[in-house]
Coordinates of C-alpha atoms and ligand atoms in Angstrom, one line a residue:
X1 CA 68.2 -50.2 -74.1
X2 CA 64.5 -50.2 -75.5
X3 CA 64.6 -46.8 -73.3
X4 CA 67.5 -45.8 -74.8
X5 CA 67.1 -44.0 -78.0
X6 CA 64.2 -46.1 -79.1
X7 CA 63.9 -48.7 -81.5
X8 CA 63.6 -52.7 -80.8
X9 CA 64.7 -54.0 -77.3
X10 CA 67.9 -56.3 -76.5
X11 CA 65.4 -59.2 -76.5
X12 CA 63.9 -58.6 -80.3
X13 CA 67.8 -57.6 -81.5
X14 CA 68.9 -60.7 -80.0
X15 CA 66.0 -62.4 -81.5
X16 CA 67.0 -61.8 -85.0
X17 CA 70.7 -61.0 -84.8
X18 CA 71.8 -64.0 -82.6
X19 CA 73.8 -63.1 -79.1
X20 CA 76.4 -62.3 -78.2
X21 CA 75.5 -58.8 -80.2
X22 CA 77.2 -55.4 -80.2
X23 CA 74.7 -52.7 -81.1
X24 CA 76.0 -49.1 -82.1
X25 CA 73.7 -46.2 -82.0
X26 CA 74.7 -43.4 -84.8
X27 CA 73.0 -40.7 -83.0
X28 CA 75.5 -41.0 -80.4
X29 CA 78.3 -41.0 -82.6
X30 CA 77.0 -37.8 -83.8
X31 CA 76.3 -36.0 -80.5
X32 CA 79.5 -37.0 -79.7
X33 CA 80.7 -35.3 -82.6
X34 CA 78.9 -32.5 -82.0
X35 CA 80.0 -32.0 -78.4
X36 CA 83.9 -32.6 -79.4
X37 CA 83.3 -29.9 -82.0
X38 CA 81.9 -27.7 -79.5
X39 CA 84.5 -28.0 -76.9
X40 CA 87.4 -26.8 -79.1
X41 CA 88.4 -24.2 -80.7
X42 CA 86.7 -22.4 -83.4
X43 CA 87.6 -24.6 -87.0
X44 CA 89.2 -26.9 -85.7
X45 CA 89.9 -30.8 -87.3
X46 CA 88.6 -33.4 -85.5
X47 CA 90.3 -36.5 -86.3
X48 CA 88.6 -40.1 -85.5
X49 CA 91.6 -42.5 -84.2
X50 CA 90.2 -45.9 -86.2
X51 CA 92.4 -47.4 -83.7
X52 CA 89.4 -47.2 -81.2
X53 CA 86.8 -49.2 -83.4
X54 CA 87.3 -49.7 -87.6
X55 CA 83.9 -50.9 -88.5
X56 CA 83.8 -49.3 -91.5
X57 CA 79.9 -48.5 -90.7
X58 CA 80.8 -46.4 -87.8
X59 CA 83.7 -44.3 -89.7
X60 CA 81.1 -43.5 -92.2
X61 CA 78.8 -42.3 -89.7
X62 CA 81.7 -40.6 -88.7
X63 CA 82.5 -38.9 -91.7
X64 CA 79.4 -37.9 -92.4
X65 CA 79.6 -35.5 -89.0
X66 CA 82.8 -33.7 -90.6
X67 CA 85.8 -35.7 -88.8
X68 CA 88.5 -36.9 -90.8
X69 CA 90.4 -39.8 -89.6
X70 CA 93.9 -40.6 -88.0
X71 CA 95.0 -44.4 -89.2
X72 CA 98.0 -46.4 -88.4
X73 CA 98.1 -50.0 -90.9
X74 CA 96.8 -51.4 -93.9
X75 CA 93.5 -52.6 -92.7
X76 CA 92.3 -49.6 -91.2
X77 CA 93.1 -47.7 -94.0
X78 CA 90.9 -50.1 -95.6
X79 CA 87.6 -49.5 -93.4
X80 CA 88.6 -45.9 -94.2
X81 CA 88.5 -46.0 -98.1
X82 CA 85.5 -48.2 -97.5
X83 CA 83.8 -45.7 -95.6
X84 CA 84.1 -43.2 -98.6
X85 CA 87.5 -41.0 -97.3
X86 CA 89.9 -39.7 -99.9
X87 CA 93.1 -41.1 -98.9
X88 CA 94.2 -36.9 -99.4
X89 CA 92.0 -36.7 -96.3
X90 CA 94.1 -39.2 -93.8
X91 CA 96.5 -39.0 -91.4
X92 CA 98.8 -42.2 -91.4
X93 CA 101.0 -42.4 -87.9
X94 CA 102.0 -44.8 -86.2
X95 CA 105.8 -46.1 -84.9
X96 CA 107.4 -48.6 -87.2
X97 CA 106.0 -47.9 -90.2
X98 CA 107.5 -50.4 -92.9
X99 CA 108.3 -50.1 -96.7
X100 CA 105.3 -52.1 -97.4
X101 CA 103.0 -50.5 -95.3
X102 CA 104.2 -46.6 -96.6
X103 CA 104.0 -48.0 -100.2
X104 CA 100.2 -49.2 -100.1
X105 CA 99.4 -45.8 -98.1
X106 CA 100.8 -44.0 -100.8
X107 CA 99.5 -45.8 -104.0
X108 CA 96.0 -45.1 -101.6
X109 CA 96.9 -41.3 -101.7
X110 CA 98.0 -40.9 -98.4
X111 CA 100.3 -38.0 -98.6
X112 CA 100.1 -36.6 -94.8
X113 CA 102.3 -38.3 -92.0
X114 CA 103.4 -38.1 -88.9
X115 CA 106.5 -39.4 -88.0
X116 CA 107.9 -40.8 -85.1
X117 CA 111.7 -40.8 -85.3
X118 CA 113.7 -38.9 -87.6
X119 CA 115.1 -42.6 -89.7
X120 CA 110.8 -42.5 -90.0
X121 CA 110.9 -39.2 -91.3
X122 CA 114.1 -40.2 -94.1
X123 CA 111.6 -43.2 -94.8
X124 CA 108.7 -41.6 -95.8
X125 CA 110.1 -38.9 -97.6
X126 CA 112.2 -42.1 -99.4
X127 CA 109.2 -43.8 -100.5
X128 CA 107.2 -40.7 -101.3
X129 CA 110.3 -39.5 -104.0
X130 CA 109.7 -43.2 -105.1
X131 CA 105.9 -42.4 -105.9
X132 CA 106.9 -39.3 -107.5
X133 CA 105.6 -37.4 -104.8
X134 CA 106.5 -35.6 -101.7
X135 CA 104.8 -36.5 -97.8
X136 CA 104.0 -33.5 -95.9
X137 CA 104.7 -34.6 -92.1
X138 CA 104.0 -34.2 -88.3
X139 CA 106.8 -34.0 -86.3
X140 CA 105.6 -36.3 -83.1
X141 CA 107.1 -35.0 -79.8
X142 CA 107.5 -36.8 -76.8
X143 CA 108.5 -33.4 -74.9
X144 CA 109.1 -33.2 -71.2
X145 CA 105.9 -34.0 -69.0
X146 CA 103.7 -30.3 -68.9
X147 CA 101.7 -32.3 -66.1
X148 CA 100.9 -35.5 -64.0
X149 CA 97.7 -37.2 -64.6
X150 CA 96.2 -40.5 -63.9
X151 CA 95.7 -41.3 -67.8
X152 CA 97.7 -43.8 -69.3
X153 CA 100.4 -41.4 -70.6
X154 CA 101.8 -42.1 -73.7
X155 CA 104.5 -39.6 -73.7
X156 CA 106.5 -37.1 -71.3
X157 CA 108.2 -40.4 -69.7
X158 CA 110.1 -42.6 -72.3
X159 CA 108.5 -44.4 -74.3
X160 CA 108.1 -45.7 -78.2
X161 CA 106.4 -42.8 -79.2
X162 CA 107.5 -39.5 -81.2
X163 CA 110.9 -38.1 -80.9
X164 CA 112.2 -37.9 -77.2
X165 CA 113.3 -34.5 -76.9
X166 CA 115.1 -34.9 -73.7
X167 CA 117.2 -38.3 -75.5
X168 CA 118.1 -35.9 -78.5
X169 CA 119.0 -32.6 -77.1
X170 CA 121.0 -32.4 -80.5
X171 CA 118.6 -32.5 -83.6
X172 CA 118.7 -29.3 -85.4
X173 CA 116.2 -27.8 -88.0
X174 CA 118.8 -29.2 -90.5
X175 CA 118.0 -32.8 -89.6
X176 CA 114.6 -32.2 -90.1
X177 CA 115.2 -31.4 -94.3
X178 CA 114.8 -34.6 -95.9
X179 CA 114.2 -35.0 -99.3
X180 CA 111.1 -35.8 -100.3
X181 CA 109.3 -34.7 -97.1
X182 CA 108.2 -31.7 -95.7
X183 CA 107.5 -30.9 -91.9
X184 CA 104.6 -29.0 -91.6
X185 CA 103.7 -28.7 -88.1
X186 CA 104.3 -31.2 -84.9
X187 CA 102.1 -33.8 -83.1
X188 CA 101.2 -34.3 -79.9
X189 CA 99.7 -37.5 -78.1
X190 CA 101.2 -37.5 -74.5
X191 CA 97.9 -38.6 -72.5
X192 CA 94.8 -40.7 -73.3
X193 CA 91.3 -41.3 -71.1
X194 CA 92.5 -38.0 -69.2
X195 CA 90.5 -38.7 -65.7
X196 CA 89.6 -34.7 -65.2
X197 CA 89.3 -31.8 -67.5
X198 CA 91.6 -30.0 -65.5
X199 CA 95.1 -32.3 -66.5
X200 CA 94.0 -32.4 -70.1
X201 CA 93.9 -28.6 -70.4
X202 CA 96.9 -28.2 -68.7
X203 CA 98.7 -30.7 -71.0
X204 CA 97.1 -29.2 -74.2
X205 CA 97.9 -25.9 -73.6
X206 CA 101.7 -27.0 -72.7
X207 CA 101.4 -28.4 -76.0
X208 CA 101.1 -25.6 -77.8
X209 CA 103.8 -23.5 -75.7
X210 CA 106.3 -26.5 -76.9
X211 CA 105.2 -26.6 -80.5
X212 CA 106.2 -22.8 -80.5
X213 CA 109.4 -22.8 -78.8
X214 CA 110.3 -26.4 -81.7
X215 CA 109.2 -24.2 -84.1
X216 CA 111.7 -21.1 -83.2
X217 CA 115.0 -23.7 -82.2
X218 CA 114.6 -25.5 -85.6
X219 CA 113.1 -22.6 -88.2
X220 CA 110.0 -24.6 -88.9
X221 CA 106.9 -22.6 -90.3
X222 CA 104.1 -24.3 -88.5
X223 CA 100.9 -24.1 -90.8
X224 CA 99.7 -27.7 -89.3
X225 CA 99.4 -28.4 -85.3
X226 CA 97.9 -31.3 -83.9
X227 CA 97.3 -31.3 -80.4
X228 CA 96.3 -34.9 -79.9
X229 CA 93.4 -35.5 -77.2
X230 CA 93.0 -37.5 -74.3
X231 CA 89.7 -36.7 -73.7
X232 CA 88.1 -39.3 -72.0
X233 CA 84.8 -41.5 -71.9
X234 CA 83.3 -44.3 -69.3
X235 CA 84.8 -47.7 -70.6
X236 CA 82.3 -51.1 -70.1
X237 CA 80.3 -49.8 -67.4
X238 CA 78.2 -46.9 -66.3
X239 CA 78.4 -43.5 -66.6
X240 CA 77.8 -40.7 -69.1
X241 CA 80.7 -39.2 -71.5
X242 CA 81.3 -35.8 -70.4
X243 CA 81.3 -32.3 -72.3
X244 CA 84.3 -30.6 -71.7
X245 CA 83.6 -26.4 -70.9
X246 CA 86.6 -25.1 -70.1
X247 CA 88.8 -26.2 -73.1
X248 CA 88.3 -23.6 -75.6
X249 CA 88.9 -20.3 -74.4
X250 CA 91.9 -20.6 -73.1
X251 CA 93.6 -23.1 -75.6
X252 CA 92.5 -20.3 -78.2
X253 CA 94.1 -17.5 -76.0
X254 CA 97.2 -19.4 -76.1
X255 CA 97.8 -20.3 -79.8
X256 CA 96.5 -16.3 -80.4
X257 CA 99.4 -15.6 -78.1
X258 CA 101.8 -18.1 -79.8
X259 CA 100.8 -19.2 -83.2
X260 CA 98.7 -16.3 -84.3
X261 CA 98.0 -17.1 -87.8
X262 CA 96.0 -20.4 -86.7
X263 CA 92.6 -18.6 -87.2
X264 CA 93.5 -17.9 -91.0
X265 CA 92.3 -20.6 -94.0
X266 CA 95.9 -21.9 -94.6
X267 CA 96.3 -23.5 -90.8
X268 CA 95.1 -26.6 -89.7
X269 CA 94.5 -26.8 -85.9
X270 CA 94.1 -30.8 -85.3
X271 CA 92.9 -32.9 -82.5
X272 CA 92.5 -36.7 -82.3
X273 CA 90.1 -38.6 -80.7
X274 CA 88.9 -42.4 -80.3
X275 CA 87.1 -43.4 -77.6
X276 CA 85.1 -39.9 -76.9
X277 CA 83.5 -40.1 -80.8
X278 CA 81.9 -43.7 -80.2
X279 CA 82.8 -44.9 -77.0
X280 CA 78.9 -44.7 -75.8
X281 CA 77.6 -45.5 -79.0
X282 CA 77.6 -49.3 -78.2
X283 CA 76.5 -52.0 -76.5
X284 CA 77.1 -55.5 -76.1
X285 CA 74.0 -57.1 -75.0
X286 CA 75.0 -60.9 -74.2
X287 CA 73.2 -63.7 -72.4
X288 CA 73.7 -65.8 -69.1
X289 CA 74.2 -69.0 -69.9
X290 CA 75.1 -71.0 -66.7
X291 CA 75.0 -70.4 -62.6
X292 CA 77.7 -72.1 -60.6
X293 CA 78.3 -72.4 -56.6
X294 CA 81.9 -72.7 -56.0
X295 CA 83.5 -72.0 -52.3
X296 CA 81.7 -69.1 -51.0
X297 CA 81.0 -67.8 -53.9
X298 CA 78.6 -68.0 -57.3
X299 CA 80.2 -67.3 -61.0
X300 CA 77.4 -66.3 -63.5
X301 CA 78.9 -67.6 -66.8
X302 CA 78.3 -65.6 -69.8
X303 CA 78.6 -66.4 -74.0
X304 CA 80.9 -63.5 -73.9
X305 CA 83.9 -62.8 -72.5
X306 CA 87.7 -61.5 -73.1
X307 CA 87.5 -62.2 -76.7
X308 CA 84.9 -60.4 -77.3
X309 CA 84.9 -57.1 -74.8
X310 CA 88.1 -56.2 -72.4
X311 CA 90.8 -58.2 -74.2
X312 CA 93.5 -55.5 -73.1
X313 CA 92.4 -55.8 -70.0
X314 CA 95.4 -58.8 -69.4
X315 CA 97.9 -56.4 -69.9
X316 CA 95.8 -54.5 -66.8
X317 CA 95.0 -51.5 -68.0
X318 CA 91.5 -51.9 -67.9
X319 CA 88.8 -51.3 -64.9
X320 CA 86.2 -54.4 -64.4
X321 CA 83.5 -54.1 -66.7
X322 CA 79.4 -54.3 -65.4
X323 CA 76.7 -56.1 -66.7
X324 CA 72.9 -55.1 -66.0
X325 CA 70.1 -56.9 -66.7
X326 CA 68.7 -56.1 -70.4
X327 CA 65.1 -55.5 -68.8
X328 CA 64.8 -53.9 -65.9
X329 CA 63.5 -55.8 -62.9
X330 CA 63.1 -55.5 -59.1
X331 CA 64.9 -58.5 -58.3
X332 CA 67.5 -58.5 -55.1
X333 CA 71.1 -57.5 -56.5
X334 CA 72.8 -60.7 -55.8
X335 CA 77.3 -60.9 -55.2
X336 CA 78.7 -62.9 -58.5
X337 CA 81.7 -63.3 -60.6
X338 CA 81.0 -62.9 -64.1
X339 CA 83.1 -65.1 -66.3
X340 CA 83.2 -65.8 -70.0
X341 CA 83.0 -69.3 -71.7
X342 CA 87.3 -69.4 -72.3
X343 CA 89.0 -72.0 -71.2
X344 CA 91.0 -70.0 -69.2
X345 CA 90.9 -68.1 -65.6
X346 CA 92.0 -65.2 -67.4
X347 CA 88.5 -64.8 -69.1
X348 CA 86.9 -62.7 -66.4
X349 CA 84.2 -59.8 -67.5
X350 CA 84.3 -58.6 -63.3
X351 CA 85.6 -60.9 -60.1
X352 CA 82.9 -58.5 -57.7
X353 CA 79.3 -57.9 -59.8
X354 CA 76.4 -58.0 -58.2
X355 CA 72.9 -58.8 -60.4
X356 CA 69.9 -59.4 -59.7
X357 CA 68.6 -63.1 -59.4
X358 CA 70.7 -64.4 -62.1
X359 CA 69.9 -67.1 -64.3
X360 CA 70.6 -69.2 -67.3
X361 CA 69.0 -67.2 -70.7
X362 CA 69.1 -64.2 -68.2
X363 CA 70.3 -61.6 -71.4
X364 CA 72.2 -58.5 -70.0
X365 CA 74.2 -55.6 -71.8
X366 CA 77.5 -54.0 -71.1
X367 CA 77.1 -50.3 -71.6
X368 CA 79.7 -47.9 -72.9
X369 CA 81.9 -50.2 -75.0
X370 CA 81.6 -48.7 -78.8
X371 CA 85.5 -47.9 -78.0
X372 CA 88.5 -50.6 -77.8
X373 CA 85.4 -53.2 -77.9
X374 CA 85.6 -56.3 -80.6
X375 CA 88.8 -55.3 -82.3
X376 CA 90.6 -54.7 -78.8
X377 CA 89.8 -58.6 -77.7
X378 CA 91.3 -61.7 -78.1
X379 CA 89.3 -62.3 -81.1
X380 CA 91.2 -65.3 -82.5
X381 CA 91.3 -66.8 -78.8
X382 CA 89.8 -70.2 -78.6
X383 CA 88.1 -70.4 -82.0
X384 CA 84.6 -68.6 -81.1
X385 CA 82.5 -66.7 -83.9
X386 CA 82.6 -63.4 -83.2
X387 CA 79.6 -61.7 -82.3
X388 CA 77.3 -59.7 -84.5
X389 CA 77.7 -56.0 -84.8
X390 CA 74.5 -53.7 -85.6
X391 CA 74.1 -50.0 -86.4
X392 CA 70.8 -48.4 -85.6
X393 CA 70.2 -45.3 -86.9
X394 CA 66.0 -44.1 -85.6
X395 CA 65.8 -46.7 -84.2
X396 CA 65.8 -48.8 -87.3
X397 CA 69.1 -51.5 -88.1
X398 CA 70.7 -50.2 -91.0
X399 CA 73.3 -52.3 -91.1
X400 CA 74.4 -56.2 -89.6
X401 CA 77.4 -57.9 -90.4
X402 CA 80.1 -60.3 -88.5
X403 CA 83.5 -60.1 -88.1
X404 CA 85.5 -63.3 -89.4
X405 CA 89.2 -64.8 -89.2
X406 CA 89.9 -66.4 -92.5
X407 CA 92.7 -68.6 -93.6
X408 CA 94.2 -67.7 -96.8
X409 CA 96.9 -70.0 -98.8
X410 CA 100.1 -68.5 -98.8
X411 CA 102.2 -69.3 -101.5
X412 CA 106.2 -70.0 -100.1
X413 CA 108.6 -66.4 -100.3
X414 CA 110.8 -67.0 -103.5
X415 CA 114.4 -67.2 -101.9
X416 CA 118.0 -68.0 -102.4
X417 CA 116.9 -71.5 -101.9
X418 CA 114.0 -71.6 -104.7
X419 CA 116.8 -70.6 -107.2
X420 CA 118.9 -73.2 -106.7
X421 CA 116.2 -75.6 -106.7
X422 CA 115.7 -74.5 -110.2
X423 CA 119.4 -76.1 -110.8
X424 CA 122.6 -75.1 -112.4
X425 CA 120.6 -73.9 -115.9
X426 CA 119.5 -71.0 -113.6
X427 CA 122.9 -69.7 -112.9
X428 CA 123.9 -68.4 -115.7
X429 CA 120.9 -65.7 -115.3
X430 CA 122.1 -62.8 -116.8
X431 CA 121.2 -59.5 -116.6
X432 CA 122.6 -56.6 -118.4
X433 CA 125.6 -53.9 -117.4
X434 CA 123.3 -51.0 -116.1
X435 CA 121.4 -53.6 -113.5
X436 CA 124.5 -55.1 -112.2
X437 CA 126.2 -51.1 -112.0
X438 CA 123.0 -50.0 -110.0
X439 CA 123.1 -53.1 -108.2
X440 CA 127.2 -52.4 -106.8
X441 CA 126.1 -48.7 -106.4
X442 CA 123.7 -49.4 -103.6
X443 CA 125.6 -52.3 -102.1
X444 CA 129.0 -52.1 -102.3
X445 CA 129.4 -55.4 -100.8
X446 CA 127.8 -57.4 -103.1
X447 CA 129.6 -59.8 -104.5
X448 CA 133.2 -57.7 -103.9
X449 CA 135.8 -58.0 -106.0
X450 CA 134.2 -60.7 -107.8
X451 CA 131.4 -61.4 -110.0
X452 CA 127.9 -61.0 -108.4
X453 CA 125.7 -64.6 -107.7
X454 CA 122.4 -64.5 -108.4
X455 CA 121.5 -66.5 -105.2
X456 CA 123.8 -63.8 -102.9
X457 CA 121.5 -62.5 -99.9
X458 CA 120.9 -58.6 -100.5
X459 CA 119.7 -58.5 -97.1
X460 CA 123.3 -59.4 -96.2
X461 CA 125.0 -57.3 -98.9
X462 CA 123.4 -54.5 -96.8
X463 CA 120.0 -53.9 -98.4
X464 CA 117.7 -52.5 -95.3
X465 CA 114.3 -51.0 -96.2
X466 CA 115.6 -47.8 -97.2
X467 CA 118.3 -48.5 -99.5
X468 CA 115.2 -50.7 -101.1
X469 CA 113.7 -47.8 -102.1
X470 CA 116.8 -45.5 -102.8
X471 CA 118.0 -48.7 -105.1
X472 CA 114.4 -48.4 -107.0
X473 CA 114.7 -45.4 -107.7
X474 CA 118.3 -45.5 -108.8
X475 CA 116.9 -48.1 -111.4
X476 CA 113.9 -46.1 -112.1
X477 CA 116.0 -43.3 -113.1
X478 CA 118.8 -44.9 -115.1
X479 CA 116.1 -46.8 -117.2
X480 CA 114.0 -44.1 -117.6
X481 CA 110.6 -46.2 -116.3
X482 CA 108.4 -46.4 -113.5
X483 CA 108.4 -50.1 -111.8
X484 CA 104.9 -50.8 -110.6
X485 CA 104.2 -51.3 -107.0
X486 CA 103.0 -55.2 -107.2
X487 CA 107.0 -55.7 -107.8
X488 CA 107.4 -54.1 -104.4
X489 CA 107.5 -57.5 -102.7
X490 CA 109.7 -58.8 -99.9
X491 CA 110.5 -62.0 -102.2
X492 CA 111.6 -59.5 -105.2
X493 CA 114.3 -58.4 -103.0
X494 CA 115.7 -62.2 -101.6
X495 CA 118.3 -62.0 -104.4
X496 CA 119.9 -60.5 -107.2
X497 CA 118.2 -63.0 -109.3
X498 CA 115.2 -62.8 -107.7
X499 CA 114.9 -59.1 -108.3
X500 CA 116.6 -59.5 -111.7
X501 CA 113.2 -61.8 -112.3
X502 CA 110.9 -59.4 -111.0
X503 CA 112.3 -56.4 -112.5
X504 CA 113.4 -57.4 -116.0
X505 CA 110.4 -57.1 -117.8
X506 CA 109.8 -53.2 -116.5
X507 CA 113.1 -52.2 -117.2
X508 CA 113.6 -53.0 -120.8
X509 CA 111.3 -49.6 -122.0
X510 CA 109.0 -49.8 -125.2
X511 CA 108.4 -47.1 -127.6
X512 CA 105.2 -46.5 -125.6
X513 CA 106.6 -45.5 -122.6
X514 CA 109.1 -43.9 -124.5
Ligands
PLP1 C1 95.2 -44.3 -79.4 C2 95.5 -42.9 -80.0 C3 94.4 -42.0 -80.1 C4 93.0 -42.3 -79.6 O1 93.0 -42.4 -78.2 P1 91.6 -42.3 -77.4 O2 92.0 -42.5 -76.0 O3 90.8 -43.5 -77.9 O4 91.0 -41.0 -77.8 C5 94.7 -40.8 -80.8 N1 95.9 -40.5 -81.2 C6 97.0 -41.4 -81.1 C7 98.3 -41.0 -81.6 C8 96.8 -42.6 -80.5 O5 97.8 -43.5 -80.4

């Protein structure tokens, strides 16, 4: 590593920093960046997939070479506002988006989806007309497979992912109008780690022949198109990313052919990426701290291991990882397992190295795993600290922190239950006409021909996540008021008494909010 991109060696890192220790080189996010740009066509949006690795530090860096980012929960979209994005400038995706989730992307500013089922589209537009706001959208498509490809496909096959086209032969344009949303454009993820340029041009540029013929069957005017990625990067071992030549020229022949206002300032051409932007940005340098014989064979334990690097590697996707020796040396390459410090057999960094005379405080790094590296591991696993993380930007650290699993208190869900506890007093809650007419509107089971129990279960009356917000809004409207987002909680909605409680306050208006 001293040789690679200057600055302090493994040893002096680990000297200060502690090991295990991931180290992240900027520059390399930035040529990656760079080469991504390059390979594409002209203008387009390169999104980073946070997915891949959230340290805030590293999206900055990110940002700061022009990408925008692509982010699927709460806490990456908190490493993204922390790494100075608008929320106007993120794409939120994801399957199974809840209420919750949609409702702290929107107070965030989050007004650009892409949605993954049409009941996702409905729900997004539903909590967007509750903000007072409309969500412009992605269509994702799981369309029929354009090619094979060794990648781990995502779609083309069935899966979880984006509307199936082949399942819903069916869905007209007229589907597609929801209120409060707009689609925009469609979205594309079928492959990811694409092993050869070849199969990921192929599948892009099938992309864009299905976006066209979606946009003619259902009358959509596309003005956003995002094409995904797939590109792909070495994983925990060696190798060097590749730069793509061959990408460009025809995927900009084919969307002059089929979309061709995509070179003017009102499209958006979009592609995603994770594991290409900072993939071979990092390193996990990590030392040696035992040598055992057993049967025929040695295992060369290390302080690192599956919940650190390669924790998706138990549901077998991922290739053995290699270790070399932080300083170079002319030692014989000796046959070893490599093993981490778990107390389990599954913690196994490669069954079939080879190293040279290993030893206890030998340090070594793992190359290539800036990508699907902490946050991709078994982090809570056995109780370990997790391992220090370090940007170097010239060679210099500008930035050292640790990730850490904290218990919070959690005070108990109000309930049914917590209202009776309160005793009889509490059941002759009352709450005025309007609430109780809203309240039968949007579930006509409630309570049925008699009167309505402030301990009944809404869940059970029929209240799903969507009539949620449809019966907010309801209430919003008849009492002329906007009820603030903290209210939003899961407990608010246990009960008409609970939600009576939570709600009352906001719905009696003042002069102010006249
Ligand atoms: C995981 C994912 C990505 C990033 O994948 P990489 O292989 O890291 O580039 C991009 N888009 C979507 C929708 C994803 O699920």
């Amino acid at each position: 590593m001293a040789t690679d991109g200057g600055g302090p060696t493994a040893a002096e890192l680990v000297g200060r920093y502690g090991s295990p220790l991931y180290v992240y080189r900027a520059e390399k996010v930035e040529a990656a960046a760079a080469d991504l740009r390059a390979a594409l066509p002209a203008g387009a949006v390169v999104m980073y997939s946070l997915k891949a690795n959230p340290h805030p530090e590293l999206v900055r860096v990110l940002r700061g070479a022009g990408c925008r980012v692509e982010l699927t929960s709460t806490g990456e979209l908190a490493s993204a506002l922390a790494a100075g994005f608008d929320g106007a400038e993120c794409l939120y995706g994801g399957p199974g988006k809840t209420v919750e989730e949609l409702t702290a992307a929107f107070t965030s500013g989050i007004r650009h989806y892409s949605v993954e089922s049409l009941a996702d589209l409905r729900r997004v537009g539903s909590v967007a007309l509750a903000h007072g706001t409309r969500a412009t959208c992605l269509l994702r498509v799981n369309p029929p497979s354009n090619a094979g490809g060794a990648g781990l496909r995502m779609t083309g096959q069935p899966s979880q992912f984006g509307l199936d086209l082949d399942a819903n032969p069916d869905v007209t344009g007229a589907d597609l109008a929801v209120p409060g949303a707009t689609v925009h454009g469609f979205h594309f993820y079928p492959l990811t780690n694409t092993p050869d340029e070849q199969t990921l041009r192929e599948e892009l540029l099938g992309s864009v022949r299905v976006a066209a013929d979606l946009a003619a069957r259902w009358g959509i005017e596309v003005t956003h198109l995002d094409l995904g990625g797939g590109f792909s990067t070495p994983y925990a071992g060696e190798g060097d990313r590749p730069v793509y030549t061959t990408l460009r020229e025809p995927l900009e022949r084919e969307l002059d052919a089929r979309f061709p206002a995509w070179r003017t300032p009102g499209f958006e051409l979009v592609f995603e990426s994770g594991r290409y932007l900072v993939g071979d940005s990092g390193t996990l340098v990590c030392t040696v701290t035992d040598v055992k014989t057993s049967g025929p064979g040695t295992y060369t334990v290390l302080d690192t291991g599956i919940h650190h690097l390669g924790g998706l590697s138990g549901i077998g996707r991922l290739r053995p990882m290699t270790a070399r020796p932080a300083t170079p040396t002319d030692a014989e390459r000796v046959p070893t397992s490599l093993v981490g410090p778990l107390c389990t057999p599954a913690d196994i960094v490669n069954r079939a190295a080879s190293l040279p005379a290993p030893h206890p405080g030998q340090l070594l790094e793992i190359p290539n795993v800036g990508a699907y590296g902490l946050t991709a591991s078994l982090v809570g696993f056995l109780s370990r600290p997790a391992p220090t993380e370090v940007l170097l930007r010239g060679g210099a650290v500008v930035h050292a922190s640790r990730l850490r699993l904290a218990r919070e208190p959690v005070t108990e869900l109000r309930t049914g239950d917590a209202y009776q506890e309160k005793g009889p007093d509490h059941m002759s809650v009352q709450w005025d006409a309007e609430f109780e007419k809203q309240l039968r509107e949007a579930l006509p089971r409630l309570g049925g021909d008699g009167p309505v129990s402030p301990e009944a279960s809404l869940r059970a009356a029929g209240l799903d996540s969507l009539a949620t917000v449809e019966l907010l809004v309801k209430l919003e409207e008849a009492y002329g008021v906007q009820i603030p987002d903290e209210v939003l909680t899961p407990a608010a909605f246990a009960s008409p008494g609970s939600l009576w409680e939570a709600v009352s306050d906001r719905l009696r208006p003042t002069v102010s909010q006249g």
